[in-house]
Amino acid sequence: MKTESKLDLLLHTGALLLGSGANSTRIERAIFDAARILRLPPDHVHLHLNLRTIMISVEDGGRYVTKFRKVKALGVNMLIISGMQRALERMVASGATADELRSELKRVGSLGQAYPEWLLILAVGLADGGFCTVLGGSVSAILFAVLGTMTGLFVRRKLHHAGFNLYFTVMIAAFVACVVAALNIPCHAPLLGLLNNLGLGVAADTAPTLAVAASVLYLIPGVPLINTFDDLLDGYTMMGLGRVTIATLIVLSVTCGMVVALNLLDISKI
Amino acid sequence: MIDLPTPVYFACGCAGAAGFGILFNVPPRLLLVCVLGGGIAVATRGLVALDHTYALFGHTFGWKGFGIEVGATVGALVAGVWGVLWSHKLRTPSSVLSVPAVIPLVPGVFSYKALMNLVNINHVNPTERQAALVATFEYGLKALIIIIGITLGVTLPRMVNRWMMKRQAARAAGVPLKVAH
């Protein structure tokens, strides 16, 4: 097999992981595992990782072959990270061939969404309901936080699939979530009154804006933030700085969406 | 952070980890471990961060809460250990199990309170500017410390695990132990 084709397989391994939200150490280890499968000596493989590009140089009998690949979309897909690790571990142990590696990469790369869309939206809604509970929200605040999150996430995923800019998508999603969750402010008194009349004895809502605060928490970029410090601690300083820039911009977009919504609805304090 | 019974914290953590686990496409066979990890992390944070009194053998013990920063760090540490323990059994990277579990600990409210106040420095009337400036730094610093704590907490068990596996593999292969670069 030509070194150029081996290089393509290494780049494919790295690009799948980089686009799925793996940290730099994991990407590097996976690429060197793939190099072992391809019988490339580790000291002949040189790797340069960047936020969106992977560059690999392989020494091949006195000359160097270098290629790089750009990753189009950065997302989070644990199915690919987990599937890749298992496949590589198995192939390293069994001494697989390059063709097997190629077909495994194809299989892992085609792993799609494991859960139906409605379950995803419902689960994230309930997650924000949980956050609202921890923040001390009343029953109606929790309900409107869940509704706001679900609407916002629905809009976010629609815009994301339409290929809209990430930061504007987040901004619009935060705006929509805020507006829906802010319905708690006029609705909490009658709703809790109704529940009390039904004999449920729920506590009064002392902080109705908590629904708004909780409804945007699903947009907080947790994986980029954790990867940031993972990378900084492991010595991938530029990678970490790139990730923290993206995470900060996302949080800033969330704030922008919220500020617009809160000013339009004239809510002053959260 | 408000004082809630530990089972409520556990349930909220489970809900949070389930939501983010599904959003991050965690393989269905691993989702349950991930969800329980989130519950354990948030319940631990509540136990460490808040004040408690226990009655044991007729004595009353008081626990002085360490605050949300230490609480989140210890919660992430416990979730990290949980993830590492299961990762061997389930043959998967431990980060797949532990990262969605610690997302409920990420200080979302502090982060955007900081940025909201940053926006307000320019916006509110002059007498409130100073308060907005102070609040920006207060919440921002708090969020930063918590995020660093969570990351250290969740990374430490993974690092120790990797180091131990490397030593084990080297010993099994009969290779003298040395530092690899």
Short mmCIF file of C-alpha atoms in Angstrom, two decimals:
data_model
loop_
_atom_site.label_atom_id
_atom_site.label_comp_id
_atom_site.label_asym_id
_atom_site.label_seq_id
_atom_site.Cartn_x
_atom_site.Cartn_y
_atom_site.Cartn_z
CA MET A 1 0.00 0.00 0.00
CA LYS A 2 1.29 3.43 -0.87
CA THR A 3 2.23 5.82 1.92
CA GLU A 4 -0.18 8.40 0.46
CA SER A 5 -3.15 6.06 0.94
CA LYS A 6 -2.01 5.18 4.46
CA LEU A 7 -1.86 8.89 5.20
CA ASP A 8 -5.46 9.27 4.02
CA LEU A 9 -6.58 6.63 6.51
CA LEU A 10 -4.73 8.37 9.35
CA LEU A 11 -6.33 11.69 8.42
CA HIS A 12 -9.75 10.07 8.23
CA THR A 13 -9.31 8.66 11.75
CA GLY A 14 -8.34 12.03 13.14
CA ALA A 15 -10.98 14.00 11.23
CA LEU A 16 -13.82 11.79 12.51
CA LEU A 17 -12.72 12.33 16.11
CA LEU A 18 -12.01 16.05 15.72
CA GLY A 19 -15.49 16.57 14.27
CA SER A 20 -17.07 14.60 17.13
CA GLY A 21 -15.71 16.61 20.04
CA ALA A 22 -12.82 14.40 21.17
CA ASN A 23 -9.96 16.05 23.03
CA SER A 24 -6.52 16.35 21.46
CA THR A 25 -4.88 13.57 23.44
CA ARG A 26 -7.53 11.11 22.31
CA ILE A 27 -7.16 12.19 18.68
CA GLU A 28 -3.40 11.79 18.86
CA ARG A 29 -3.62 8.35 20.47
CA ALA A 30 -6.17 7.18 17.91
CA ILE A 31 -3.98 8.35 15.02
CA PHE A 32 -0.96 6.53 16.44
CA ASP A 33 -3.09 3.40 16.99
CA ALA A 34 -4.12 3.58 13.34
CA ALA A 35 -0.45 4.02 12.40
CA ARG A 36 0.36 0.83 14.31
CA ILE A 37 -2.33 -1.02 12.37
CA LEU A 38 -0.80 0.31 9.13
CA ARG A 39 2.66 -0.87 10.29
CA LEU A 40 4.03 2.68 10.31
CA PRO A 41 6.73 3.14 12.99
CA PRO A 42 5.57 5.79 15.51
CA ASP A 43 8.72 7.88 15.15
CA HIS A 44 8.06 8.19 11.40
CA VAL A 45 4.65 9.79 11.93
CA HIS A 46 4.51 13.51 12.75
CA LEU A 47 1.24 15.11 13.70
CA HIS A 48 0.13 18.71 13.79
CA LEU A 49 -3.30 19.36 15.26
CA ASN A 50 -5.19 22.56 14.82
CA LEU A 51 -8.70 23.63 15.71
CA ARG A 52 -10.14 22.60 12.36
CA THR A 53 -7.28 21.00 10.49
CA ILE A 54 -5.13 17.94 10.94
CA MET A 55 -1.74 17.77 9.29
CA ILE A 56 0.28 14.57 9.20
CA SER A 57 3.72 14.01 7.82
CA VAL A 58 5.06 10.50 7.29
CA GLU A 59 8.69 9.60 6.67
CA ASP A 60 8.96 7.15 3.83
CA GLY A 61 12.42 5.97 2.89
CA GLY A 62 14.26 9.29 3.07
CA ARG A 63 11.40 11.46 1.79
CA TYR A 64 8.46 12.99 3.60
CA VAL A 65 4.84 12.76 2.55
CA THR A 66 2.63 15.46 4.07
CA LYS A 67 -1.11 15.92 3.80
CA PHE A 68 -3.66 17.88 5.71
CA ARG A 69 -7.39 17.78 6.00
CA LYS A 70 -9.95 20.32 7.10
CA VAL A 71 -12.91 19.34 9.24
CA LYS A 72 -16.12 20.97 8.09
CA ALA A 73 -18.34 20.84 11.15
CA LEU A 74 -17.42 20.60 14.82
CA GLY A 75 -20.07 18.78 16.81
CA VAL A 76 -20.37 16.32 19.65
CA ASN A 77 -20.99 12.67 18.85
CA MET A 78 -20.05 10.22 21.57
CA LEU A 79 -21.23 7.31 19.43
CA ILE A 80 -18.33 7.94 17.04
CA ILE A 81 -15.79 8.48 19.85
CA SER A 82 -16.81 5.27 21.60
CA GLY A 83 -17.13 3.25 18.39
CA MET A 84 -13.73 4.41 17.17
CA GLN A 85 -11.99 3.49 20.42
CA ARG A 86 -13.51 0.00 20.43
CA ALA A 87 -12.71 -0.60 16.77
CA LEU A 88 -9.08 0.55 17.11
CA GLU A 89 -8.52 -1.42 20.31
CA ARG A 90 -9.85 -4.57 18.67
CA MET A 91 -7.85 -4.08 15.48
CA VAL A 92 -4.58 -3.35 17.33
CA ALA A 93 -5.05 -6.51 19.39
CA SER A 94 -5.91 -8.71 16.40
CA GLY A 95 -3.32 -7.26 14.01
CA ALA A 96 -5.83 -6.13 11.39
CA THR A 97 -4.97 -5.11 7.83
CA ALA A 98 -5.28 -1.72 6.16
CA ASP A 99 -8.42 -2.81 4.30
CA GLU A 100 -10.09 -3.75 7.57
CA LEU A 101 -9.17 -0.34 8.98
CA ARG A 102 -10.66 1.35 5.94
CA SER A 103 -13.98 -0.51 6.21
CA GLU A 104 -14.13 0.09 9.99
CA LEU A 105 -13.57 3.83 9.46
CA LYS A 106 -16.37 3.83 6.93
CA ARG A 107 -18.67 2.04 9.37
CA VAL A 108 -17.83 4.32 12.32
CA GLY A 109 -18.20 7.43 10.14
CA SER A 110 -21.69 6.42 9.08
CA LEU A 111 -22.95 6.02 12.66
CA GLY A 112 -25.85 8.42 12.82
CA GLN A 113 -28.12 9.63 15.55
CA ALA A 114 -28.99 6.86 18.00
CA TYR A 115 -32.10 8.52 19.38
CA PRO A 116 -35.25 9.82 17.68
CA GLU A 117 -35.56 13.59 17.41
CA TRP A 118 -38.62 13.88 19.69
CA LEU A 119 -36.86 11.93 22.48
CA LEU A 120 -33.81 14.18 22.17
CA ILE A 121 -35.88 17.36 22.47
CA LEU A 122 -37.93 15.96 25.37
CA ALA A 123 -34.83 14.74 27.25
CA VAL A 124 -33.02 18.07 26.95
CA GLY A 125 -36.22 19.83 28.06
CA LEU A 126 -36.37 17.64 31.17
CA ALA A 127 -32.67 18.28 31.80
CA ASP A 128 -33.32 22.02 31.96
CA GLY A 129 -36.34 21.29 34.15
CA GLY A 130 -33.90 19.56 36.50
CA PHE A 131 -31.60 22.59 36.47
CA CYS A 132 -34.59 24.83 37.24
CA THR A 133 -35.39 22.59 40.23
CA VAL A 134 -31.81 22.90 41.50
CA LEU A 135 -31.99 26.69 41.11
CA GLY A 136 -35.12 26.68 43.30
CA GLY A 137 -37.87 27.14 40.73
CA SER A 138 -41.52 26.48 41.47
CA VAL A 139 -43.60 23.88 39.65
CA SER A 140 -44.80 26.39 37.07
CA ALA A 141 -41.26 27.75 36.56
CA ILE A 142 -40.05 24.20 35.90
CA LEU A 143 -42.90 23.62 33.45
CA PHE A 144 -42.18 26.78 31.48
CA ALA A 145 -38.41 26.14 31.56
CA VAL A 146 -39.09 22.75 29.96
CA LEU A 147 -41.38 24.29 27.34
CA GLY A 148 -38.94 27.11 26.57
CA THR A 149 -36.03 24.69 26.21
CA MET A 150 -37.96 22.36 23.94
CA THR A 151 -39.08 25.19 21.64
CA GLY A 152 -35.60 26.71 21.60
CA LEU A 153 -33.90 23.40 20.87
CA PHE A 154 -36.39 22.65 18.11
CA VAL A 155 -35.60 26.01 16.46
CA ARG A 156 -31.88 25.50 17.01
CA ARG A 157 -31.81 22.10 15.33
CA LYS A 158 -33.92 23.29 12.41
CA LEU A 159 -31.58 26.24 11.82
CA HIS A 160 -28.52 24.03 12.32
CA HIS A 161 -29.70 21.56 9.67
CA ALA A 162 -30.44 24.45 7.34
CA GLY A 163 -26.76 25.39 7.63
CA PHE A 164 -27.22 28.72 9.38
CA ASN A 165 -24.31 30.39 11.17
CA LEU A 166 -23.61 28.76 14.56
CA TYR A 167 -23.55 31.92 16.63
CA PHE A 168 -26.70 33.42 15.11
CA THR A 169 -28.43 30.07 15.55
CA VAL A 170 -27.56 30.08 19.24
CA MET A 171 -28.68 33.70 19.56
CA ILE A 172 -32.07 32.99 17.98
CA ALA A 173 -32.51 29.79 20.00
CA ALA A 174 -31.77 31.69 23.24
CA PHE A 175 -34.23 34.41 22.24
CA VAL A 176 -37.03 31.93 21.49
CA ALA A 177 -36.37 29.94 24.69
CA CYS A 178 -36.45 33.13 26.77
CA VAL A 179 -39.69 34.40 25.25
CA VAL A 180 -41.47 31.09 25.80
CA ALA A 181 -40.10 30.66 29.34
CA ALA A 182 -41.05 34.26 30.19
CA LEU A 183 -44.70 33.20 29.85
CA ASN A 184 -44.18 31.94 33.40
CA ILE A 185 -44.32 35.53 34.67
CA PRO A 186 -47.97 36.14 33.75
CA CYS A 187 -49.01 32.48 34.02
CA HIS A 188 -47.49 31.27 37.30
CA ALA A 189 -50.17 32.70 39.63
CA PRO A 190 -53.22 31.21 37.86
CA LEU A 191 -51.43 27.91 37.18
CA LEU A 192 -50.29 27.39 40.78
CA GLY A 193 -53.71 28.54 41.97
CA LEU A 194 -55.31 25.89 39.79
CA LEU A 195 -52.97 23.20 41.15
CA ASN A 196 -53.75 24.30 44.70
CA ASN A 197 -57.48 24.13 44.01
CA LEU A 198 -56.95 20.57 42.80
CA GLY A 199 -55.57 19.85 46.27
CA LEU A 200 -51.89 19.44 45.34
CA GLY A 201 -50.64 22.06 47.78
CA VAL A 202 -47.72 23.44 45.75
CA ALA A 203 -45.51 26.28 47.00
CA ALA A 204 -45.98 29.80 45.67
CA ASP A 205 -43.61 31.16 43.02
CA THR A 206 -41.33 33.74 44.61
CA ALA A 207 -38.92 34.06 41.67
CA PRO A 208 -40.82 33.57 38.39
CA THR A 209 -37.84 34.68 36.25
CA LEU A 210 -35.93 31.50 37.22
CA ALA A 211 -37.76 29.82 34.34
CA VAL A 212 -36.02 32.23 31.95
CA ALA A 213 -32.62 31.63 33.57
CA ALA A 214 -32.96 27.85 33.33
CA SER A 215 -34.41 27.76 29.82
CA VAL A 216 -31.13 28.75 28.12
CA LEU A 217 -28.84 26.40 30.05
CA TYR A 218 -28.98 23.77 27.31
CA LEU A 219 -27.01 26.17 25.11
CA ILE A 220 -24.01 26.36 27.48
CA PRO A 221 -21.11 24.73 25.58
CA GLY A 222 -20.08 22.17 28.17
CA VAL A 223 -17.99 19.89 25.96
CA PRO A 224 -15.85 22.66 24.41
CA LEU A 225 -15.28 24.11 27.90
CA ILE A 226 -14.14 20.77 29.36
CA ASN A 227 -12.04 20.04 26.26
CA THR A 228 -10.46 23.48 26.62
CA PHE A 229 -8.90 22.68 29.95
CA ASP A 230 -8.15 19.09 28.95
CA ASP A 231 -6.13 20.43 26.03
CA LEU A 232 -4.45 23.19 28.01
CA LEU A 233 -3.40 20.69 30.71
CA ASP A 234 -2.10 18.24 28.11
CA GLY A 235 0.03 20.91 26.45
CA TYR A 236 -2.11 21.63 23.38
CA THR A 237 -2.14 25.32 24.19
CA MET A 238 -3.28 26.74 20.84
CA MET A 239 -6.00 24.12 20.53
CA GLY A 240 -7.23 24.97 24.03
CA LEU A 241 -7.25 28.69 23.25
CA GLY A 242 -9.21 28.06 20.06
CA ARG A 243 -11.76 26.00 21.92
CA VAL A 244 -12.17 28.55 24.69
CA THR A 245 -12.73 31.26 22.07
CA ILE A 246 -15.56 29.25 20.51
CA ALA A 247 -17.07 28.51 23.92
CA THR A 248 -16.92 32.17 24.97
CA LEU A 249 -18.51 33.30 21.71
CA ILE A 250 -21.34 30.81 22.23
CA VAL A 251 -21.95 32.06 25.78
CA LEU A 252 -21.84 35.63 24.44
CA SER A 253 -24.40 34.72 21.77
CA VAL A 254 -26.67 33.23 24.43
CA THR A 255 -26.37 36.46 26.40
CA CYS A 256 -27.14 38.55 23.32
CA GLY A 257 -30.30 36.55 22.61
CA MET A 258 -31.35 36.87 26.24
CA VAL A 259 -30.66 40.60 26.45
CA VAL A 260 -32.79 41.27 23.37
CA ALA A 261 -35.63 39.12 24.71
CA LEU A 262 -35.52 40.59 28.19
CA ASN A 263 -35.43 44.17 26.90
CA LEU A 264 -38.35 43.55 24.54
CA LEU A 265 -40.38 42.00 27.35
CA ASP A 266 -39.17 44.62 29.84
CA ILE A 267 -37.88 42.13 32.43
CA SER A 268 -35.19 43.88 34.44
CA LYS A 269 -33.73 41.39 36.93
CA ILE A 270 -32.99 37.70 36.75
CA MET B 1 -27.60 27.11 45.33
CA ILE B 2 -30.55 26.20 47.48
CA ASP B 3 -30.94 23.47 50.07
CA LEU B 4 -32.83 20.50 48.63
CA PRO B 5 -33.05 16.88 49.83
CA THR B 6 -30.27 14.70 48.38
CA PRO B 7 -32.68 12.44 46.42
CA VAL B 8 -34.01 15.54 44.64
CA TYR B 9 -30.47 16.55 43.69
CA PHE B 10 -29.82 13.01 42.53
CA ALA B 11 -32.95 13.01 40.36
CA CYS B 12 -32.11 16.42 38.86
CA GLY B 13 -28.57 15.26 38.09
CA CYS B 14 -29.94 12.14 36.42
CA ALA B 15 -32.32 14.23 34.32
CA GLY B 16 -29.50 16.58 33.31
CA ALA B 17 -27.10 13.79 32.38
CA ALA B 18 -29.86 11.96 30.47
CA GLY B 19 -30.67 15.08 28.44
CA PHE B 20 -27.06 15.83 27.58
CA GLY B 21 -26.21 12.17 27.08
CA ILE B 22 -28.92 11.94 24.45
CA LEU B 23 -27.95 15.29 22.93
CA PHE B 24 -24.32 14.10 22.67
CA ASN B 25 -25.42 10.78 21.15
CA VAL B 26 -23.98 8.56 23.88
CA PRO B 27 -24.38 4.91 22.78
CA PRO B 28 -27.68 3.57 24.22
CA ARG B 29 -25.93 0.68 26.00
CA LEU B 30 -23.87 3.22 28.01
CA LEU B 31 -26.61 5.74 28.72
CA LEU B 32 -27.71 4.28 32.07
CA VAL B 33 -24.20 4.44 33.57
CA CYS B 34 -23.86 7.98 32.29
CA VAL B 35 -27.22 9.01 33.82
CA LEU B 36 -26.38 7.51 37.22
CA GLY B 37 -23.01 9.27 37.08
CA GLY B 38 -24.79 12.60 36.65
CA GLY B 39 -27.03 11.85 39.63
CA ILE B 40 -24.03 10.94 41.78
CA ALA B 41 -22.13 14.06 40.71
CA VAL B 42 -24.95 16.49 41.51
CA ALA B 43 -25.88 14.72 44.77
CA THR B 44 -22.21 14.83 45.86
CA ARG B 45 -22.03 18.52 45.03
CA GLY B 46 -25.07 19.14 47.23
CA LEU B 47 -23.62 17.10 50.10
CA VAL B 48 -20.20 18.77 49.97
CA ALA B 49 -21.27 22.33 49.22
CA LEU B 50 -24.09 22.81 51.74
CA ASP B 51 -24.35 22.71 55.52
CA HIS B 52 -25.82 19.54 57.01
CA THR B 53 -26.48 18.05 60.40
CA TYR B 54 -26.49 14.29 60.92
CA ALA B 55 -27.75 12.31 63.90
CA LEU B 56 -25.67 9.16 64.40
CA PHE B 57 -25.65 6.88 67.49
CA GLY B 58 -27.34 9.57 69.53
CA HIS B 59 -24.76 12.21 68.61
CA THR B 60 -25.36 15.11 66.30
CA PHE B 61 -22.64 15.88 63.79
CA GLY B 62 -22.47 19.14 61.94
CA TRP B 63 -21.04 19.47 58.43
CA LYS B 64 -19.90 22.92 57.41
CA GLY B 65 -20.47 23.31 53.68
CA PHE B 66 -17.40 23.98 51.53
CA GLY B 67 -19.23 26.11 48.97
CA ILE B 68 -20.21 25.42 45.39
CA GLU B 69 -16.66 25.57 43.98
CA VAL B 70 -15.30 22.71 46.10
CA GLY B 71 -18.64 20.92 45.81
CA ALA B 72 -18.54 20.94 42.01
CA THR B 73 -14.90 19.79 42.01
CA VAL B 74 -15.56 16.85 44.33
CA GLY B 75 -18.72 16.00 42.37
CA ALA B 76 -16.73 15.91 39.14
CA LEU B 77 -14.00 13.84 40.82
CA VAL B 78 -16.55 11.25 41.94
CA ALA B 79 -18.14 11.18 38.47
CA GLY B 80 -14.67 10.77 36.94
CA VAL B 81 -13.88 7.79 39.20
CA TRP B 82 -17.30 6.32 38.38
CA GLY B 83 -16.61 6.69 34.66
CA VAL B 84 -13.15 5.11 34.90
CA LEU B 85 -14.45 2.16 36.94
CA TRP B 86 -17.15 1.38 34.37
CA SER B 87 -15.02 2.11 31.32
CA HIS B 88 -13.01 -1.09 31.86
CA LYS B 89 -16.12 -3.23 32.16
CA LEU B 90 -17.91 -1.61 29.22
CA ARG B 91 -14.80 -1.19 27.04
CA THR B 92 -15.27 2.47 26.12
CA PRO B 93 -13.37 5.72 26.65
CA SER B 94 -14.13 6.95 30.16
CA SER B 95 -14.81 10.46 28.85
CA VAL B 96 -17.94 9.17 27.08
CA LEU B 97 -19.28 8.17 30.49
CA SER B 98 -18.03 11.06 32.60
CA VAL B 99 -18.35 14.16 30.40
CA PRO B 100 -22.18 14.15 30.01
CA ALA B 101 -22.36 13.33 33.73
CA VAL B 102 -20.50 16.49 34.76
CA ILE B 103 -22.28 18.85 32.35
CA PRO B 104 -25.02 19.50 34.98
CA LEU B 105 -22.24 20.92 37.19
CA VAL B 106 -21.13 23.51 34.60
CA PRO B 107 -22.01 26.94 35.99
CA GLY B 108 -24.31 28.17 33.25
CA VAL B 109 -26.13 30.73 35.38
CA PHE B 110 -22.89 32.29 36.68
CA SER B 111 -21.44 32.48 33.16
CA TYR B 112 -24.25 34.43 31.67
CA LYS B 113 -24.82 36.52 34.81
CA ALA B 114 -21.23 37.66 34.33
CA LEU B 115 -21.78 38.53 30.68
CA MET B 116 -25.19 40.06 31.39
CA ASN B 117 -23.57 42.43 33.87
CA LEU B 118 -20.82 43.16 31.36
CA VAL B 119 -23.52 44.30 28.94
CA ASN B 120 -25.15 46.30 31.72
CA ILE B 121 -22.01 48.30 32.53
CA ASN B 122 -22.71 50.25 29.38
CA HIS B 123 -26.45 50.21 29.75
CA VAL B 124 -27.74 50.98 33.26
CA ASN B 125 -27.73 54.39 34.86
CA PRO B 126 -24.36 55.65 36.13
CA THR B 127 -24.98 54.95 39.81
CA GLU B 128 -25.34 51.23 39.13
CA ARG B 129 -22.29 50.93 36.90
CA GLN B 130 -19.90 50.11 39.69
CA ALA B 131 -22.15 47.35 40.98
CA ALA B 132 -22.43 45.89 37.46
CA LEU B 133 -18.63 45.98 37.08
CA VAL B 134 -18.09 44.22 40.40
CA ALA B 135 -20.79 41.66 39.58
CA THR B 136 -19.15 40.92 36.22
CA PHE B 137 -15.91 39.98 37.92
CA GLU B 138 -17.58 38.21 40.84
CA TYR B 139 -19.69 35.90 38.70
CA GLY B 140 -17.05 35.53 36.01
CA LEU B 141 -14.41 34.48 38.52
CA LYS B 142 -16.81 32.09 40.19
CA ALA B 143 -17.73 30.48 36.86
CA LEU B 144 -14.06 30.19 35.87
CA ILE B 145 -13.02 28.60 39.17
CA ILE B 146 -15.91 26.12 39.00
CA ILE B 147 -15.10 25.16 35.39
CA ILE B 148 -11.43 24.64 36.22
CA GLY B 149 -12.44 22.60 39.27
CA ILE B 150 -14.80 20.41 37.23
CA THR B 151 -12.16 19.79 34.58
CA LEU B 152 -9.46 18.96 37.09
CA GLY B 153 -11.88 16.72 38.96
CA VAL B 154 -12.97 14.81 35.89
CA THR B 155 -9.48 14.64 34.33
CA LEU B 156 -7.54 13.45 37.38
CA PRO B 157 -9.06 9.93 37.59
CA ARG B 158 -8.56 9.51 33.84
CA MET B 159 -4.91 10.55 34.06
CA VAL B 160 -4.22 8.21 36.98
CA ASN B 161 -6.00 5.42 35.12
CA ARG B 162 -3.96 5.95 31.96
CA TRP B 163 -0.72 6.05 33.94
CA MET B 164 -1.59 2.85 35.79
CA MET B 165 -2.54 1.05 32.57
CA LYS B 166 0.73 2.11 30.95
CA ARG B 167 2.73 0.76 33.89
CA GLN B 168 0.72 -2.43 33.88
CA ALA B 169 1.27 -2.95 30.16
CA ALA B 170 4.99 -2.25 30.50
CA ARG B 171 5.30 -4.69 33.39
CA ALA B 172 3.41 -7.37 31.46
CA ALA B 173 5.70 -6.89 28.47
CA GLY B 174 8.78 -6.98 30.67
CA VAL B 175 9.92 -3.57 29.45
CA PRO B 176 11.80 -1.42 31.97
CA LEU B 177 9.61 1.50 33.11
CA LYS B 178 10.58 4.79 31.60
CA VAL B 179 8.95 8.10 30.87
CA ALA B 180 7.57 8.29 27.34
CA HIS B 181 7.49 11.61 25.52
#
